[in-house]
XYZ file of C-alpha atoms in Angstrom:
763
model
C 0.000 0.000 0.000
C 2.804 2.376 0.917
C 4.643 1.823 -2.345
C 1.522 2.727 -4.261
C 1.028 5.953 -2.367
C 1.596 9.257 -4.086
C 4.110 10.234 -1.400
C 6.341 7.265 -2.227
C 5.873 7.862 -5.957
C 6.771 11.546 -5.693
C 9.912 10.769 -3.712
C 10.922 8.074 -6.203
C 10.314 10.315 -9.222
C 12.382 13.110 -7.672
C 15.256 10.718 -6.991
C 15.054 9.345 -10.536
C 15.110 12.890 -11.959
C 18.153 13.695 -9.827
C 19.733 10.452 -11.032
C 18.995 11.267 -14.676
C 20.697 14.669 -14.528
C 24.255 13.265 -14.208
C 23.305 10.463 -16.604
C 22.335 13.029 -19.246
C 25.570 14.860 -18.526
C 27.425 11.562 -18.819
C 25.698 10.819 -22.133
C 26.725 14.220 -23.482
C 30.273 13.562 -22.264
C 30.112 10.162 -23.932
C 29.085 11.680 -27.267
C 31.842 14.257 -26.923
C 34.372 11.539 -26.074
C 33.275 9.457 -29.057
C 33.538 12.474 -31.344
C 36.951 13.452 -29.978
C 38.222 9.864 -30.136
C 37.018 9.529 -33.722
C 38.603 12.847 -34.650
C 41.884 11.828 -33.000
C 41.866 8.484 -34.836
C 41.247 10.232 -38.159
C 43.965 12.784 -37.479
C 46.429 10.052 -36.482
C 45.626 8.052 -39.598
C 45.998 11.139 -41.770
C 49.324 12.002 -40.148
C 50.528 8.435 -40.641
C 49.492 8.509 -44.312
C 51.206 11.871 -44.839
C 54.365 10.595 -43.162
C 54.349 7.538 -45.417
C 53.767 9.797 -48.422
C 56.624 12.048 -47.376
C 58.962 9.079 -46.927
C 57.970 7.559 -50.270
C 58.474 10.840 -52.121
C 61.817 11.256 -50.419
C 62.912 7.830 -51.644
C 61.674 8.577 -55.158
C 63.569 11.876 -55.056
C 66.698 9.899 -54.191
C 66.042 7.655 -57.202
C 65.731 10.677 -59.455
C 68.827 12.212 -57.895
C 70.765 9.018 -58.635
C 69.964 9.386 -62.362
C 71.333 12.933 -62.285
C 74.557 11.730 -60.710
C 74.929 9.088 -63.414
C 74.239 11.735 -66.070
C 77.230 13.832 -64.957
C 79.569 10.865 -64.437
C 82.584 11.206 -66.849
C 83.152 7.474 -67.330
C 79.468 7.044 -68.213
C 79.576 9.961 -70.651
C 82.677 8.469 -72.312
C 80.918 5.135 -72.711
C 77.772 6.767 -74.116
C 79.801 8.739 -76.670
C 82.196 5.913 -77.616
C 81.919 5.220 -81.387
C 84.646 2.606 -81.688
C 83.645 -0.757 -82.831
C 85.816 -2.372 -80.242
C 84.213 -2.420 -76.812
C 85.993 -0.592 -74.044
C 85.950 -3.386 -71.470
C 88.047 -1.428 -68.996
C 85.726 1.566 -69.274
C 82.738 -0.655 -68.670
C 84.401 -2.137 -65.585
C 85.329 1.246 -64.268
C 81.776 2.599 -64.822
C 80.306 -0.378 -63.026
C 82.634 0.203 -60.075
C 81.909 3.930 -59.745
C 78.263 4.169 -60.676
C 76.460 0.976 -59.827
C 76.850 1.205 -56.038
C 73.832 3.395 -55.147
C 71.744 0.451 -53.964
C 73.696 0.331 -50.769
C 71.891 3.422 -49.353
C 68.373 3.139 -50.796
C 66.298 -0.027 -50.919
C 64.462 1.429 -53.928
C 67.767 1.051 -55.846
C 68.272 -2.635 -55.151
C 67.323 -3.528 -58.726
C 68.242 -1.116 -61.508
C 70.296 -1.167 -64.715
C 71.755 1.142 -67.381
C 71.216 0.362 -71.042
C 73.963 1.599 -73.436
C 72.576 1.850 -76.964
C 75.974 2.014 -78.727
C 77.072 -1.201 -77.003
C 73.552 -2.740 -76.957
C 74.521 -3.726 -73.462
C 72.834 -3.677 -70.027
C 74.961 -2.793 -67.024
C 73.797 -4.031 -63.613
C 75.467 -4.146 -60.261
C 78.273 -6.655 -60.695
C 77.371 -7.904 -64.182
C 76.583 -7.046 -67.797
C 73.918 -8.545 -70.025
C 72.838 -8.586 -73.574
C 69.189 -7.462 -73.683
C 67.956 -10.887 -74.695
C 69.894 -12.538 -71.891
C 68.604 -10.047 -69.314
C 65.038 -10.570 -70.520
C 65.342 -14.275 -69.830
C 65.795 -13.599 -66.092
C 63.995 -10.287 -65.639
C 60.925 -9.394 -67.661
C 57.414 -7.937 -67.464
C 54.684 -10.494 -67.824
C 52.655 -8.302 -70.180
C 55.564 -7.289 -72.531
C 57.300 -9.406 -75.121
C 61.039 -9.011 -75.652
C 60.529 -6.807 -78.676
C 57.935 -4.645 -76.924
C 60.143 -4.425 -73.867
C 63.134 -3.419 -75.940
C 61.148 -0.887 -77.904
C 59.179 0.670 -75.017
C 61.802 0.508 -72.303
C 65.304 0.290 -73.744
C 65.166 2.242 -76.987
C 62.555 4.901 -76.146
C 63.485 8.288 -74.683
C 62.182 8.723 -71.094
C 61.932 11.824 -69.011
C 61.450 10.688 -65.371
C 58.703 8.341 -66.446
C 57.072 5.882 -64.108
C 55.515 2.687 -65.364
C 52.499 1.715 -63.233
C 52.494 -1.421 -61.185
C 52.963 -4.398 -63.440
C 53.300 -8.121 -62.995
C 56.993 -9.010 -63.111
C 59.115 -12.155 -63.156
C 62.485 -12.056 -61.439
C 64.629 -15.195 -61.815
C 61.476 -17.284 -62.030
C 59.722 -15.571 -59.101
C 56.499 -13.655 -59.678
C 56.104 -10.194 -58.183
C 54.719 -6.759 -58.982
C 56.852 -3.717 -59.657
C 56.708 -0.108 -60.683
C 59.433 1.157 -62.947
C 61.236 4.503 -63.000
C 62.889 5.364 -66.343
C 65.231 8.248 -67.270
C 67.157 8.729 -70.528
C 70.758 9.967 -70.603
C 71.853 12.599 -71.163
C 69.048 14.441 -69.363
C 68.454 16.798 -72.283
C 67.714 14.041 -74.792
C 64.832 15.078 -77.010
C 65.166 12.549 -79.848
C 63.073 9.461 -80.083
C 66.119 7.464 -79.024
C 68.861 8.265 -76.561
C 72.418 6.991 -75.960
C 71.476 5.423 -72.646
C 68.529 4.731 -70.370
C 68.514 4.280 -66.600
C 65.754 1.859 -65.502
C 64.949 1.408 -61.804
C 62.703 -1.558 -61.016
C 61.055 -1.039 -57.605
C 59.305 -3.962 -55.961
C 55.742 -3.088 -54.956
C 56.367 -4.730 -51.582
C 59.125 -2.214 -50.899
C 56.701 0.654 -51.480
C 53.819 -0.869 -49.583
C 56.186 -1.663 -46.726
C 56.318 2.053 -46.060
C 52.538 1.999 -45.692
C 52.282 -1.114 -43.551
C 51.430 0.954 -40.446
C 48.010 1.692 -41.888
C 47.277 -1.788 -43.189
C 48.618 -3.792 -40.258
C 47.504 -1.450 -37.487
C 43.927 -1.017 -38.687
C 43.453 -3.918 -41.106
C 42.726 -1.429 -43.882
C 44.041 -0.868 -47.386
C 46.290 1.593 -49.268
C 45.950 2.608 -52.909
C 48.448 4.858 -54.721
C 47.755 5.957 -58.259
C 48.943 8.665 -60.598
C 47.016 11.553 -62.078
C 45.901 9.333 -64.972
C 44.429 6.780 -62.618
C 47.166 4.198 -63.129
C 47.736 2.169 -59.983
C 51.225 2.505 -58.555
C 50.748 0.504 -55.355
C 47.954 -1.459 -53.771
C 48.071 -3.199 -50.398
C 45.824 -4.573 -47.673
C 42.303 -5.936 -47.589
C 41.245 -4.489 -50.910
C 37.486 -3.882 -51.148
C 35.715 -4.357 -54.433
C 34.896 -0.680 -54.807
C 38.508 0.618 -54.961
C 38.737 0.822 -58.755
C 35.310 2.470 -59.013
C 35.855 4.858 -56.151
C 37.246 7.766 -58.133
C 34.389 7.571 -60.639
C 31.610 7.398 -58.012
C 29.781 10.772 -57.787
C 28.921 9.988 -54.137
C 32.625 10.088 -53.339
C 34.118 13.588 -53.064
C 37.744 13.329 -54.152
C 38.510 16.766 -52.740
C 37.713 15.763 -49.142
C 40.600 14.657 -46.994
C 38.492 12.165 -45.018
C 35.010 10.754 -45.495
C 33.093 7.597 -44.799
C 32.363 5.419 -47.775
C 30.323 2.316 -47.161
C 31.945 0.762 -44.044
C 35.353 2.401 -44.396
C 36.885 5.739 -43.584
C 38.683 6.822 -46.766
C 41.557 9.285 -46.321
C 42.831 10.984 -49.497
C 45.948 13.102 -49.989
C 47.535 14.401 -53.206
C 51.233 14.936 -53.782
C 52.081 18.423 -55.025
C 55.384 17.167 -56.436
C 54.443 14.031 -58.332
C 50.684 14.429 -58.624
C 50.236 10.988 -57.104
C 47.081 10.349 -55.133
C 47.344 8.436 -51.878
C 44.225 6.777 -50.533
C 43.945 4.802 -47.307
C 40.853 2.923 -46.244
C 40.301 2.138 -42.553
C 37.372 -0.052 -41.470
C 34.892 1.760 -39.276
C 35.136 -0.992 -36.645
C 38.919 -0.589 -36.368
C 38.678 3.176 -36.323
C 36.057 3.091 -33.572
C 37.789 0.409 -31.510
C 38.853 2.833 -28.767
C 35.563 4.659 -29.037
C 33.715 1.358 -28.671
C 35.711 0.607 -25.526
C 34.603 3.945 -24.130
C 31.082 3.180 -25.298
C 30.983 -0.214 -23.590
C 32.548 1.150 -20.405
C 30.121 4.077 -20.424
C 27.103 1.834 -20.942
C 28.238 -0.576 -18.218
C 28.970 2.200 -15.737
C 25.837 4.145 -16.613
C 23.671 1.038 -16.485
C 25.202 -0.050 -13.185
C 24.838 3.436 -11.770
C 21.229 3.619 -12.903
C 20.463 0.227 -11.368
C 22.185 1.019 -8.077
C 20.681 4.500 -8.066
C 17.218 3.062 -8.677
C 17.616 0.625 -5.773
C 18.932 3.398 -3.516
C 16.117 5.656 -4.712
C 13.558 2.976 -3.810
C 15.073 2.589 -0.345
C 15.299 6.348 0.240
C 11.803 6.919 -1.101
C 10.489 4.234 1.247
C 12.506 5.558 4.180
C 11.494 9.184 3.677
C 7.862 8.508 2.860
C 7.227 6.351 5.942
C 7.469 9.242 8.486
C 5.268 11.467 6.316
C 2.783 8.658 5.843
C 2.833 8.103 9.600
C 2.281 11.825 10.272
C -0.650 11.861 7.866
C -2.102 8.815 9.616
C -1.754 10.472 13.018
C -3.380 13.682 11.784
C -6.248 11.725 10.241
C -6.635 9.717 13.416
C -6.500 12.714 15.752
C -8.457 15.234 13.734
C -10.696 12.928 11.743
C -9.768 14.583 8.469
C -9.589 12.693 5.196
C -8.754 15.269 2.561
C -5.580 13.687 1.181
C -7.185 12.291 -1.975
C -8.127 15.800 -3.036
C -4.927 17.521 -1.922
C -1.204 17.129 -2.132
C 0.272 15.315 0.883
C 2.529 18.228 1.728
C -0.331 20.690 1.391
C -2.367 18.432 3.646
C 0.411 18.323 6.255
C 1.320 22.002 6.008
C -2.328 23.012 6.205
C -3.003 20.908 9.274
C 0.281 21.854 10.957
C -0.366 25.525 10.230
C -3.843 25.090 11.657
C -2.386 23.426 14.772
C 0.151 26.231 15.180
C -2.583 28.809 14.727
C -4.829 27.030 17.215
C -1.939 26.661 19.631
C -1.143 30.366 19.402
C -4.790 31.206 19.927
C -4.823 28.941 22.952
C -1.638 30.542 24.255
C -3.218 33.947 23.788
C -6.339 32.859 25.618
C -4.230 31.365 28.406
C -2.293 34.616 28.645
C -5.569 36.499 28.934
C -6.702 34.001 31.555
C -3.449 34.257 33.542
C -4.762 36.926 35.970
C -7.773 34.718 36.657
C -5.506 31.688 37.133
C -3.327 33.658 39.549
C -6.359 34.873 41.475
C -7.815 31.353 41.641
C -4.485 29.979 42.877
C -4.240 32.555 45.675
C -7.841 31.887 46.732
C -7.245 28.123 46.828
C -3.996 28.645 48.731
C -5.501 30.807 51.474
C -8.541 28.517 51.673
C -6.312 25.469 52.226
C -7.737 23.517 49.286
C -4.413 22.021 48.182
C -3.651 18.515 49.433
C 0.148 18.585 49.146
C 3.066 20.912 48.750
C 3.864 19.454 45.330
C 0.381 20.355 44.153
C 0.902 23.928 45.376
C 4.260 24.193 43.588
C 2.803 22.889 40.326
C -0.168 25.264 40.508
C 2.127 28.204 41.333
C 4.255 27.391 38.299
C 1.149 27.345 36.134
C 0.080 30.732 37.560
C 3.626 32.101 37.110
C 3.909 32.991 40.812
C 7.268 32.743 42.575
C 7.006 31.043 45.983
C 10.596 31.895 46.948
C 11.481 29.819 50.073
C 7.887 28.817 50.803
C 7.566 30.870 53.996
C 6.216 34.342 54.725
C 3.156 36.299 55.861
C -0.480 36.760 54.851
C -2.142 40.153 55.186
C -5.627 41.534 54.554
C -6.192 45.165 53.577
C -9.687 46.545 54.166
C -11.149 49.790 52.781
C -12.931 51.604 55.591
C -16.293 53.323 55.359
C -18.127 51.069 52.901
C -19.532 48.424 55.211
C -23.113 47.497 54.341
C -23.198 49.529 51.107
C -24.048 47.406 48.051
C -25.201 49.810 45.356
C -23.745 49.654 41.861
C -22.063 53.019 42.275
C -20.412 51.925 45.530
C -19.235 48.643 43.991
C -17.723 50.504 41.018
C -16.009 52.923 43.395
C -14.647 50.014 45.457
C -13.356 48.342 42.287
C -11.504 51.509 41.344
C -10.137 51.847 44.879
C -8.881 48.247 44.873
C -7.143 48.939 41.568
C -5.468 52.031 43.039
C -4.366 50.007 46.077
C -2.854 47.320 43.827
C -0.938 49.955 41.877
C 0.305 51.496 45.124
C 1.409 48.061 46.405
C 3.247 47.465 43.142
C 4.960 50.838 43.500
C 5.973 50.417 47.153
C 6.583 46.650 47.479
C 7.058 45.433 43.940
C 5.097 42.560 42.361
C 3.285 40.569 45.075
C 0.611 37.840 44.953
C -2.628 39.814 45.479
C -6.258 38.719 45.321
C -9.612 40.382 45.942
C -11.496 39.328 49.060
C -15.037 40.534 48.726
C -15.683 44.001 47.401
C -13.666 45.973 49.962
C -10.687 43.789 50.854
C -7.400 42.622 49.336
C -5.323 39.620 50.366
C -1.573 40.059 49.921
C 1.178 37.467 50.414
C 4.728 38.375 51.403
C 7.092 35.458 50.605
C 10.496 35.430 52.277
C 13.435 35.666 49.890
C 17.063 34.690 50.338
C 18.090 37.783 52.273
C 14.783 38.265 54.103
C 13.568 35.506 56.397
C 10.557 35.438 58.677
C 11.153 37.060 62.039
C 11.065 40.357 63.849
C 13.132 42.216 61.251
C 10.874 41.140 58.440
C 7.776 42.031 60.456
C 9.171 45.501 61.139
C 9.919 45.948 57.418
C 6.386 44.926 56.470
C 4.923 47.169 59.192
C 6.860 50.192 57.916
C 5.875 49.386 54.345
C 2.179 49.085 55.210
C 2.149 52.256 57.295
C 3.740 54.150 54.410
C 1.270 52.631 51.965
C -1.746 53.469 54.165
C -0.564 57.054 54.574
C 0.128 57.414 50.823
C -3.303 56.124 49.822
C -5.013 58.416 52.306
C -3.046 61.464 51.193
C -3.463 60.803 47.463
C -6.994 59.380 47.298
C -8.492 60.190 50.725
C -9.121 56.492 51.285
C -8.741 55.031 54.773
C -7.296 51.530 55.014
C -6.967 49.033 57.847
C -4.671 45.997 57.613
C -4.417 42.771 59.577
C -1.520 40.296 59.331
C -1.312 36.742 60.632
C 1.624 34.916 62.109
C 4.397 33.735 59.810
C 3.793 30.518 57.890
C 6.829 28.253 57.611
C 5.382 25.913 54.997
C 3.020 26.458 52.109
C 0.432 24.232 53.746
C 0.221 26.738 56.655
C -0.813 29.682 54.473
C -4.490 29.143 55.235
C -3.776 29.204 58.965
C -1.912 32.492 58.621
C -4.846 33.795 56.580
C -7.297 32.910 59.365
C -5.082 34.729 61.836
C -4.999 37.762 59.549
C -8.806 37.749 59.435
C -8.961 37.603 63.219
C -6.454 40.469 63.498
C -8.454 42.573 61.013
C -11.730 41.828 62.775
C -10.162 42.893 66.056
C -8.775 46.078 64.476
C -12.216 46.959 63.108
C -13.800 46.115 66.446
C -11.499 48.430 68.427
C -11.394 50.961 65.552
C -7.595 50.671 65.349
C -5.914 52.768 62.682
C -3.176 51.431 60.404
C -2.178 47.777 60.584
C -2.316 45.160 63.315
C -0.506 41.844 63.757
C -2.342 38.830 65.095
C -0.096 38.559 68.118
C -0.858 42.210 68.968
C -4.605 41.583 69.167
C -5.997 40.714 72.589
C -8.339 37.964 71.437
C -10.287 35.899 73.955
C -8.851 32.391 73.928
C -11.468 30.536 75.993
C -12.896 28.550 73.029
C -11.065 25.764 71.236
C -9.317 26.285 67.893
C -10.503 23.903 65.181
C -11.702 25.952 62.208
C -13.548 24.389 59.312
C -10.745 25.026 56.822
C -8.256 23.262 59.124
C -10.581 20.270 59.307
C -10.956 20.216 55.525
C -7.200 20.489 54.964
C -6.562 17.677 57.443
C -9.065 15.403 55.698
C -7.657 16.263 52.262
C -4.025 15.570 53.202
C -4.953 12.217 54.801
C -6.926 11.197 51.687
C -3.876 12.152 49.589
C -1.576 10.072 51.827
C 0.530 13.115 52.775
C 1.539 12.023 56.285
C 4.035 14.835 56.842
C 1.611 17.614 55.909
C -1.187 16.030 57.950
C 1.144 15.839 60.962
C 1.953 19.534 60.639
C -1.736 20.449 60.552
C -2.398 18.328 63.672
C 0.558 19.903 65.467
C -0.685 23.376 64.540
C -4.173 22.645 65.872
C -2.929 21.277 69.179
C -0.321 24.011 69.612
C -3.055 26.616 69.273
C -5.227 24.849 71.829
C -2.494 23.885 74.307
C -0.045 26.769 74.218
C -2.144 29.782 73.294
C -5.541 29.047 74.758
C -6.821 28.234 78.217
C -9.561 25.718 77.511
C -12.087 24.583 80.050
C -12.797 20.891 80.521
C -15.946 21.192 78.443
C -14.034 22.901 75.597
C -11.401 20.159 75.669
C -14.122 17.523 75.466
C -15.692 19.385 72.550
C -12.318 19.656 70.750
C -11.545 15.944 71.130
C -15.057 15.083 70.011
C -14.736 17.283 66.906
C -11.407 15.675 65.960
C -12.785 12.154 66.526
C -15.769 13.075 64.377
C -13.444 14.178 61.570
C -11.677 10.818 61.552
C -14.900 8.819 61.814
C -16.262 10.721 58.792
C -13.027 9.940 56.941
C -13.366 6.231 57.700
C -16.877 6.231 56.243
C -15.515 7.233 52.821
C -15.190 4.570 50.136
C -11.411 4.721 49.931
C -11.167 3.362 53.483
C -14.250 1.130 53.404
C -12.338 -1.423 51.295
C -9.529 -1.674 53.863
C -9.132 -4.701 56.135
C -8.023 -2.420 58.960
C -11.221 -0.341 58.930
C -12.686 -1.774 62.115
C -9.373 -1.670 63.951
C -8.773 2.000 63.164
C -12.376 2.908 63.906
C -12.051 1.221 67.292
C -8.877 3.205 67.973
C -10.685 6.464 67.211
C -13.668 5.602 69.379
C -11.423 4.543 72.251
C -9.781 7.991 72.485
C -10.966 9.375 75.804
C -12.255 12.930 76.052
C -10.693 13.310 79.485
C -7.221 12.304 78.347
C -4.501 14.982 78.236
C -4.359 16.771 74.889
C -0.746 15.657 74.351
C -1.853 12.020 74.618
C -4.740 12.698 72.274
C -2.355 14.309 69.785
C -0.021 11.292 69.865
C -2.906 8.883 69.292
C -4.366 11.020 66.510
C -0.967 11.201 64.795
C -0.634 7.418 65.103
C -4.017 6.932 63.454
C -3.018 9.456 60.776
C 0.180 7.519 60.107
C -1.826 4.310 59.682
C -4.329 5.876 57.297
C -1.679 7.688 55.235
C 0.373 4.498 55.060
C -2.643 2.642 53.708
C -3.241 5.330 51.065
C 0.455 5.341 50.102
C 0.488 1.549 49.716
C -2.673 1.678 47.678
C -1.098 4.325 45.455
C 1.988 2.168 45.048
C -0.147 -0.818 44.100
C -2.096 1.297 41.631
C 1.099 2.743 40.200
C 2.690 -0.695 39.993
C -0.331 -2.072 38.124
C -0.248 0.869 35.738
C 3.477 0.424 35.083
C 2.896 -3.311 34.633
C 0.291 -2.539 31.970
C 2.833 -0.285 30.275
C 5.391 -3.111 30.393
C 2.898 -5.555 28.912
C 1.803 -3.192 26.147
C 5.426 -2.467 25.257
C 6.178 -6.193 25.109
C 3.292 -6.690 22.687
C 3.782 -3.611 20.493
C 7.578 -3.058 20.412
C 7.680 -4.067 16.722
C 5.371 -1.168 15.784
C 7.481 1.775 14.521
C 4.714 4.157 15.661
C 4.902 3.027 19.304
C 5.455 6.150 21.411
C 4.605 7.365 24.901
C 1.534 8.979 23.361
C 0.278 5.572 22.165
C 0.942 4.059 25.592
C -0.955 6.921 27.261
C -3.909 6.202 24.984
C -3.793 2.527 25.936
C -3.654 3.050 29.727
C -6.066 6.021 29.517
C -3.849 8.414 31.438
C -2.250 11.757 30.514
C 1.059 11.439 28.685
C 3.031 13.618 31.115
C 1.539 11.797 34.099
C 2.591 8.327 32.979
C 6.012 9.643 31.914
C 6.673 11.007 35.396
C 5.109 7.959 37.075
C 7.178 5.501 35.037
C 10.370 7.384 35.914
C 9.459 7.442 39.625
C 8.603 3.728 39.785
C 11.326 2.283 37.523
C 14.050 4.898 37.716
C 14.379 5.138 33.902
C 12.606 7.038 31.155
C 10.052 5.154 29.090
C 11.936 5.899 25.858
C 15.063 4.253 27.306
C 12.987 1.245 28.380
C 11.513 0.901 24.876
C 14.994 0.988 23.312
C 16.188 -1.625 25.811
C 13.293 -3.967 24.974
C 13.900 -3.579 21.241
C 17.641 -4.194 21.587
C 17.040 -7.319 23.708
C 14.655 -8.661 21.058
C 17.156 -7.765 18.334
C 19.969 -9.551 20.184
C 17.774 -12.639 20.413
C 17.049 -12.539 16.680
C 20.751 -12.118 15.914
C 21.450 -15.231 17.979
C 18.618 -17.451 16.801
C 17.959 -16.450 13.179
C 19.772 -15.802 9.920
C 17.839 -12.649 9.086
C 19.790 -9.675 7.799
C 20.403 -6.696 10.037
C 17.951 -4.629 7.969
C 15.226 -7.261 8.397
C 15.837 -7.446 12.142
C 15.712 -3.650 12.384
C 12.277 -3.687 10.744
C 11.099 -6.538 13.000
C 11.935 -4.631 16.187
C 10.250 -1.394 15.122
C 12.909 0.649 13.297
C 12.206 2.263 9.943
C 15.895 3.083 9.517
C 18.570 0.399 9.821
C 21.103 3.181 10.414
C 19.199 4.343 13.518
C 18.933 0.733 14.663
C 22.682 0.145 14.313
C 23.437 3.346 16.202
C 21.052 2.473 19.061
C 22.348 -1.115 19.217
C 25.964 0.020 19.473
C 25.094 2.632 22.109
C 23.308 0.067 24.312
C 25.213 -3.184 23.614
C 28.614 -1.639 22.897
C 29.189 -3.200 19.446
C 27.469 -3.110 16.074
C 24.928 -5.852 15.212
C 27.328 -7.416 12.678
C 30.165 -7.596 15.197
C 27.754 -8.982 17.817
C 26.656 -11.794 15.485
C 30.257 -12.488 14.445
C 31.249 -12.752 18.121
C 28.495 -15.325 18.653
C 29.696 -17.345 15.645
C 33.270 -17.316 16.915
């Protein structure tokens, strides 16, 4: 299903396009390389043909130069002009010795002779012949003796060349071209005194061109301006003789392809000879074909490997996006992907989430004053069950608790008691606002909350350099007196203030608040100006101290299992009644009865009804005697509190352990799912994600993410031991989309890579 998705297809197409770009560049480079290689081969062949032409013309120039040397030789001139009937044998010998030695320096001069007409004699190197005798050993196959004598020996020649002709030399068949020059050089008659005839073996000429025929398996054709063939060598194609007459062949081009050969043509400016070399296309393109094969193999291999890598990358990169789309569909119930691009779908939903989140943040910011006010009201009312709950709520309200100790004060606006008209309420609201601004100006930012229409509650938390005690009380007194005087002078508003005793823990704030209320009530009663501390008020202490909020806080802390906080509340209650009040016997009985009633009401709640110790604890509460000393009652009450809080704590531990066990079980079942996250686990156990994260860390000592990695690595180690699956397959089986991430996690936890781990097991 994934591979058919548009996300996977789009990734794959993009990778293929990226892969094709260098391939197109490589193809262009290949064409350029082929063209350059072909051009180089043609140029090399042309250079080789021109070098052969140059060498051949040089040798022919030497042949012609040899005839000039013979023409100016004195002995030869004497022999040519000798008219005596008696042959000059000595002159002939001397001419042979001086003239007929040129063959030692030029292989074109290995076979030549001089014909003397007046002697009717042929001079060769080392011998003399009568024409008929010479013809017996050396003759052209297409000329009779008479024709040979007439056309070669007796005719005047001016650097003439006889085309290639079949020739017999001492019974051996060969082909030769013949160079002929009459002596003297200025002979213009039909006959001349002497003729120099150089017979050049065709093999000697074609040997100079063997580089083209042997190296490329081609052919060489040399012919004169009349079309007479002078030399022909190599694998001669059938079209050679017709080539010059074919209109499709341009004789003026240096190189051109004709049929399956590259034909290179050059013309000699000196002799007018035409040199043609034919090179088969396959031989010419041999190097180019090597490049072609190598290019095709490399390009094909690269394309194949690139396609495989593209498939893997497309799969790897599309899986997270596909997963994100699935999560968005699952969470938001939207199914718009078929009509929209996947990225548009994601960006639209993510943008919507960001927008919604910002709106929510804005609303929370607007609600922050209300959150702060609600926190202060809950704090002074004693509604929190534990210190941790107070700290968390303070963090949410962005209120600094400093050291957790301080004072609670109540500021009351005088003169508005019993007035409830709209105008009065508006005036009181404005006055409270002015008082808050004045407090901010004189004391800085403080936690402040409205208490009714004419009162403010303010909390002074002790900081590092200001601790609770007489000095701090004097500082607060001076500050309040200055504030009261300032408000009266500026706004003609009279204020009374009452402050409670210092609270040492956050759970005692409500007690300090009650004391502040009592101090304010006393100040109003005696019409005291300014501010009054609780310990300065002469309050009748004949009744017992057990306010409703203290009872509620005690019940809440016991239900929460907070033994330490509950003990502090109990100590505070008994300290008030033992140390600061003189209770009658009846009041003591009433106090003990109230406390016993609180615990009996607690035991009637469902959380304790399921306990096996219910009857035992209830009996302990009932057995507390009203006439017992209050210290003994306190000890017994604290013992009962310890028992109840211990029960709640154990029950919490059992509940937490069961929850963690469910998380363990779910992880064991779902570890192979790549989408398994703490969010999925929270959905399964039906608890908030942050709650189970913190709970798991508290119970197990490790983060859930670390536990999940550990489970997956243990399963992977087992598969490496017991199966022959590849590392990539094992990575997929234990919940990893990326084998690279799996290898990295395995090495971090186990200490070695999966391959090394398996190799160690094999060893």
